[in-house]
Amino acid sequence: MATFTRFSTDDVVITTEKVFTNTFSSNALTAVYTASTQNVDINNDRTASGLFYKDVYDAAAASAGSEIQYAISYGNKAGSGSKSFTDADVGISATKTIYSQYRSLVYGDETRNFTFNGHEPRGIYVLNIERARYKQALRLGSLNLKIGNTLHLTDDSATSSGSAVLTNLGRQYNIVSGSSGVRLGDNLTQVTDSGSYGLFYPDAGVIILNEDTLDATTADGGALLATAESSNANDENITKLYNAIGTGASFELDTQEDISSQFYFVRAKNKDFNYSTNASYIDANGNLNFTSMIDNPVSYITTVGLYNDANELLAVAKMSQPITKDFTKEALIKVKLDY
């Protein structure tokens, strides 16, 4: 009677399956809301959270069930567009903090500025997807963002056949005019003398947009966002992009999760597992209580236990119904573990 059987290498198979789901509360985020608690006093605020970012909700922030979908930030390498933290330190502001933070995250230092296909704007816009809304990464080719009435943006993963630049934030793709990962036209620079629209970091849930392309006229491929870069003044650029996304009323993005499965093929050969380990099968002297079990034993497999080398039980699989087992039958049971 076999009690434990060791798996061979042929008995264990590992597979990985990609599972895709909506990132946002609905397939396409068509209406956006912010919280009044992040409103900015443009004349006085210097360090309010609304100067650094604004959370975007799927419903009125105060309503039951509303959830944060992503945050919008604006960064400027000179610190323009927001009031300085103190009057003595002009340029040391929320926008400079945001710019420095993201270039440090992407490049690993604070000396390299953002460039978009060779063009270096003074400022950037950032969409940071709420971490709880996606699994391992954002799905390539699923980004479809409409800004204003005419500008449709996506990543270029399909056009570039999945080829990416590796950064400290993981894979980097370009943001381009087009849809579902396919760039419109042949050129990466789609706004004259302004470079590409932005950069996409699917592993970190971050989208960085080039302010110069967004500020261009609609005829030139922009959204006429009118980013302001006042010195030591709150220009509320975050609100400008928020309003433009609200006008576009369409933001689609999927999340990706890799689920690994390990299959164990449990093989009960004809000569094994034909006797029960139930204590009622034998008497105090070790003799079978049922004489029919001597020549024609029958057992019923109801449970499979997976053990380690120390005979410690690690996992249990239950049968939907007992499997009859004797010397004339063999059983093959597939156990699946997802992780």
GROMACS .gro file of C-alpha atoms in nm, residues 1-202:
model
  202
    1MET     CA    1   0.000   0.000   0.000
    2ALA     CA    2   0.155   0.329  -0.111
    3THR     CA    3   0.103   0.630   0.114
    4PHE     CA    4   0.333   0.891  -0.044
    5THR     CA    5   0.436   0.913  -0.408
    6ARG     CA    6   0.703   1.159  -0.522
    7PHE     CA    7   0.633   1.367  -0.833
    8SER     CA    8   0.869   1.333  -1.125
    9THR     CA    9   0.962   1.630  -1.346
   10ASP     CA   10   0.711   1.506  -1.604
   11ASP     CA   11   0.430   1.531  -1.348
   12VAL     CA   12   0.461   1.910  -1.297
   13VAL     CA   13   0.378   2.175  -1.560
   14ILE     CA   14   0.394   2.555  -1.512
   15THR     CA   15   0.201   2.797  -1.735
   16THR     CA   16   0.141   3.174  -1.736
   17GLU     CA   17  -0.182   3.334  -1.854
   18LYS     CA   18  -0.237   3.705  -1.916
   19VAL     CA   19  -0.563   3.839  -1.776
   20PHE     CA   20  -0.695   4.180  -1.887
   21THR     CA   21  -0.954   4.394  -1.708
   22ASN     CA   22  -1.074   4.755  -1.715
   23THR     CA   23  -0.852   4.994  -1.522
   24PHE     CA   24  -1.128   5.241  -1.450
   25SER     CA   25  -1.468   5.188  -1.290
   26SER     CA   26  -1.621   5.165  -1.637
   27ASN     CA   27  -1.480   5.059  -1.972
   28ALA     CA   28  -1.441   5.422  -2.082
   29LEU     CA   29  -1.420   5.701  -1.826
   30THR     CA   30  -1.655   5.960  -1.976
   31ALA     CA   31  -1.718   6.194  -1.683
   32VAL     CA   32  -1.460   6.320  -1.434
   33TYR     CA   33  -1.483   6.495  -1.098
   34THR     CA   34  -1.246   6.650  -0.844
   35ALA     CA   35  -1.276   6.713  -0.471
   36SER     CA   36  -1.349   7.062  -0.345
   37THR     CA   37  -1.095   7.002  -0.068
   38GLN     CA   38  -0.822   7.035  -0.332
   39ASN     CA   39  -0.940   7.372  -0.466
   40VAL     CA   40  -0.659   7.627  -0.468
   41ASP     CA   41  -0.659   7.987  -0.347
   42ILE     CA   42  -0.461   8.125  -0.640
   43ASN     CA   43  -0.364   8.439  -0.450
   44ASN     CA   44  -0.237   8.284  -0.128
   45ASP     CA   45  -0.173   7.909  -0.145
   46ARG     CA   46   0.186   7.796  -0.174
   47THR     CA   47   0.190   7.437  -0.047
   48ALA     CA   48  -0.172   7.316  -0.081
   49SER     CA   49  -0.206   6.964  -0.222
   50GLY     CA   50  -0.402   7.100  -0.519
   51LEU     CA   51  -0.087   7.279  -0.638
   52PHE     CA   52   0.096   6.945  -0.665
   53TYR     CA   53  -0.179   6.719  -0.797
   54LYS     CA   54  -0.554   6.678  -0.825
   55ASP     CA   55  -0.727   6.345  -0.777
   56VAL     CA   56  -0.983   6.261  -1.043
   57TYR     CA   57  -1.294   6.065  -0.944
   58ASP     CA   58  -1.553   5.866  -1.138
   59ALA     CA   59  -1.838   6.045  -0.958
   60ALA     CA   60  -1.885   6.345  -0.731
   61ALA     CA   61  -1.613   6.306  -0.469
   62ALA     CA   62  -1.858   6.340  -0.180
   63SER     CA   63  -2.103   6.083  -0.318
   64ALA     CA   64  -2.120   5.728  -0.187
   65GLY     CA   65  -1.913   5.481  -0.387
   66SER     CA   66  -1.702   5.737  -0.574
   67GLU     CA   67  -1.344   5.625  -0.629
   68ILE     CA   68  -1.018   5.792  -0.731
   69GLN     CA   69  -0.922   5.690  -1.087
   70TYR     CA   70  -0.602   5.887  -1.143
   71ALA     CA   71  -0.424   6.209  -1.048
   72ILE     CA   72  -0.314   6.503  -1.266
   73SER     CA   73   0.005   6.700  -1.198
   74TYR     CA   74   0.193   6.978  -1.371
   75GLY     CA   75   0.570   7.016  -1.349
   76ASN     CA   76   0.796   7.294  -1.470
   77LYS     CA   77   1.175   7.275  -1.466
   78ALA     CA   78   1.206   7.646  -1.375
   79GLY     CA   79   0.931   7.632  -1.113
   80SER     CA   80   0.699   7.854  -1.315
   81GLY     CA   81   0.322   7.824  -1.295
   82SER     CA   82   0.289   7.821  -0.915
   83LYS     CA   83   0.382   8.046  -0.627
   84SER     CA   84   0.720   7.992  -0.463
   85PHE     CA   85   0.720   7.830  -0.121
   86THR     CA   86   0.863   8.155   0.019
   87ASP     CA   87   0.911   8.500  -0.130
   88ALA     CA   88   1.285   8.464  -0.077
   89ASP     CA   89   1.309   8.148  -0.291
   90VAL     CA   90   1.151   8.236  -0.625
   91GLY     CA   91   1.130   7.929  -0.847
   92ILE     CA   92   1.131   7.678  -0.561
   93SER     CA   93   0.769   7.578  -0.596
   94ALA     CA   94   0.519   7.296  -0.638
   95THR     CA   95   0.573   7.277  -1.014
   96LYS     CA   96   0.950   7.249  -0.977
   97THR     CA   97   0.903   6.980  -0.712
   98ILE     CA   98   0.682   6.777  -0.946
   99TYR     CA   99   0.923   6.812  -1.239
  100SER     CA  100   1.221   6.711  -1.024
  101GLN     CA  101   1.032   6.420  -0.870
  102TYR     CA  102   0.940   6.260  -1.201
  103ARG     CA  103   1.272   6.311  -1.374
  104SER     CA  104   1.438   6.152  -1.072
  105LEU     CA  105   1.197   5.858  -1.094
  106VAL     CA  106   1.256   5.812  -1.466
  107TYR     CA  107   1.625   5.899  -1.506
  108GLY     CA  108   1.762   5.849  -1.155
  109ASP     CA  109   1.904   6.201  -1.123
  110GLU     CA  110   1.794   6.566  -1.119
  111THR     CA  111   2.019   6.698  -1.393
  112ARG     CA  112   1.858   6.540  -1.697
  113ASN     CA  113   1.550   6.710  -1.841
  114PHE     CA  114   1.258   6.548  -2.020
  115THR     CA  115   1.286   6.533  -2.398
  116PHE     CA  116   1.024   6.414  -2.644
  117ASN     CA  117   1.179   6.290  -2.967
  118GLY     CA  118   1.458   6.547  -2.928
  119HIS     CA  119   1.239   6.837  -2.813
  120GLU     CA  120   1.277   6.972  -2.459
  121PRO     CA  121   0.975   7.164  -2.329
  122ARG     CA  122   0.983   7.369  -2.010
  123GLY     CA  123   0.693   7.184  -1.855
  124ILE     CA  124   0.521   6.849  -1.839
  125TYR     CA  125   0.178   6.718  -1.744
  126VAL     CA  126   0.154   6.389  -1.557
  127LEU     CA  127  -0.133   6.142  -1.531
  128ASN     CA  128  -0.065   5.901  -1.247
  129ILE     CA  129  -0.306   5.607  -1.244
  130GLU     CA  130  -0.433   5.522  -0.894
  131ARG     CA  131  -0.226   5.219  -0.784
  132ALA     CA  132  -0.525   5.023  -0.658
  133ARG     CA  133  -0.685   5.038  -1.003
  134TYR     CA  134  -0.435   4.819  -1.188
  135LYS     CA  135  -0.264   4.488  -1.121
  136GLN     CA  136   0.091   4.428  -1.243
  137ALA     CA  137   0.096   4.672  -1.532
  138LEU     CA  138  -0.118   4.867  -1.777
  139ARG     CA  139  -0.200   4.682  -2.097
  140LEU     CA  140  -0.007   4.787  -2.405
  141GLY     CA  141  -0.222   4.922  -2.685
  142SER     CA  142  -0.523   4.983  -2.461
  143LEU     CA  143  -0.461   5.354  -2.400
  144ASN     CA  144  -0.717   5.573  -2.575
  145LEU     CA  145  -0.734   5.927  -2.436
  146LYS     CA  146  -0.927   6.213  -2.590
  147ILE     CA  147  -0.816   6.565  -2.494
  148GLY     CA  148  -1.047   6.844  -2.604
  149ASN     CA  149  -1.264   6.788  -2.907
  150THR     CA  150  -1.005   6.675  -3.158
  151LEU     CA  151  -0.693   6.523  -3.001
  152HIS     CA  152  -0.688   6.142  -2.967
  153LEU     CA  153  -0.381   5.994  -2.796
  154THR     CA  154  -0.253   5.640  -2.753
  155ASP     CA  155   0.078   5.461  -2.694
  156ASP     CA  156   0.286   5.341  -2.988
  157SER     CA  157   0.337   4.983  -2.867
  158ALA     CA  158   0.168   4.826  -3.172
  159THR     CA  159   0.350   5.052  -3.417
  160SER     CA  160   0.684   4.978  -3.249
  161SER     CA  161   0.602   4.605  -3.228
  162GLY     CA  162   0.638   4.615  -2.850
  163SER     CA  163   0.995   4.748  -2.855
  164ALA     CA  164   1.052   4.971  -2.552
  165VAL     CA  165   1.319   5.184  -2.386
  166LEU     CA  166   1.400   5.056  -2.037
  167THR     CA  167   1.410   5.318  -1.760
  168ASN     CA  168   1.399   5.331  -1.381
  169LEU     CA  169   1.018   5.331  -1.416
  170GLY     CA  170   1.026   5.021  -1.634
  171ARG     CA  171   0.933   5.010  -2.000
  172GLN     CA  172   0.889   5.341  -2.184
  173TYR     CA  173   0.676   5.394  -2.494
  174ASN     CA  174   0.583   5.709  -2.680
  175ILE     CA  175   0.245   5.882  -2.661
  176VAL     CA  176   0.123   5.952  -3.013
  177SER     CA  177  -0.183   6.060  -3.205
  178GLY     CA  178  -0.377   5.749  -3.300
  179SER     CA  179  -0.575   5.471  -3.134
  180SER     CA  180  -0.521   5.135  -2.966
  181GLY     CA  181  -0.142   5.141  -2.987
  182VAL     CA  182  -0.127   5.240  -3.354
  183ARG     CA  183   0.033   5.572  -3.447
  184LEU     CA  184  -0.139   5.794  -3.700
  185GLY     CA  185   0.105   5.868  -3.982
  186ASP     CA  186   0.474   5.788  -4.020
  187ASN     CA  187   0.641   6.047  -3.797
  188LEU     CA  188   0.687   6.035  -3.421
  189THR     CA  189   0.692   6.415  -3.414
  190GLN     CA  190   0.334   6.500  -3.501
  191VAL     CA  191   0.337   6.866  -3.396
  192THR     CA  192   0.595   7.068  -3.588
  193ASP     CA  193   0.900   7.168  -3.379
  194SER     CA  194   0.741   7.029  -3.061
  195GLY     CA  195   0.842   6.663  -3.052
  196SER     CA  196   0.614   6.375  -2.957
  197TYR     CA  197   0.308   6.405  -2.737
  198GLY     CA  198   0.453   6.225  -2.438
  199LEU     CA  199   0.582   5.909  -2.273
  200PHE     CA  200   0.399   5.604  -2.139
  201TYR     CA  201   0.524   5.388  -1.850
  202PRO     CA  202   0.290   5.085  -1.829
   0.00000   0.00000   0.00000
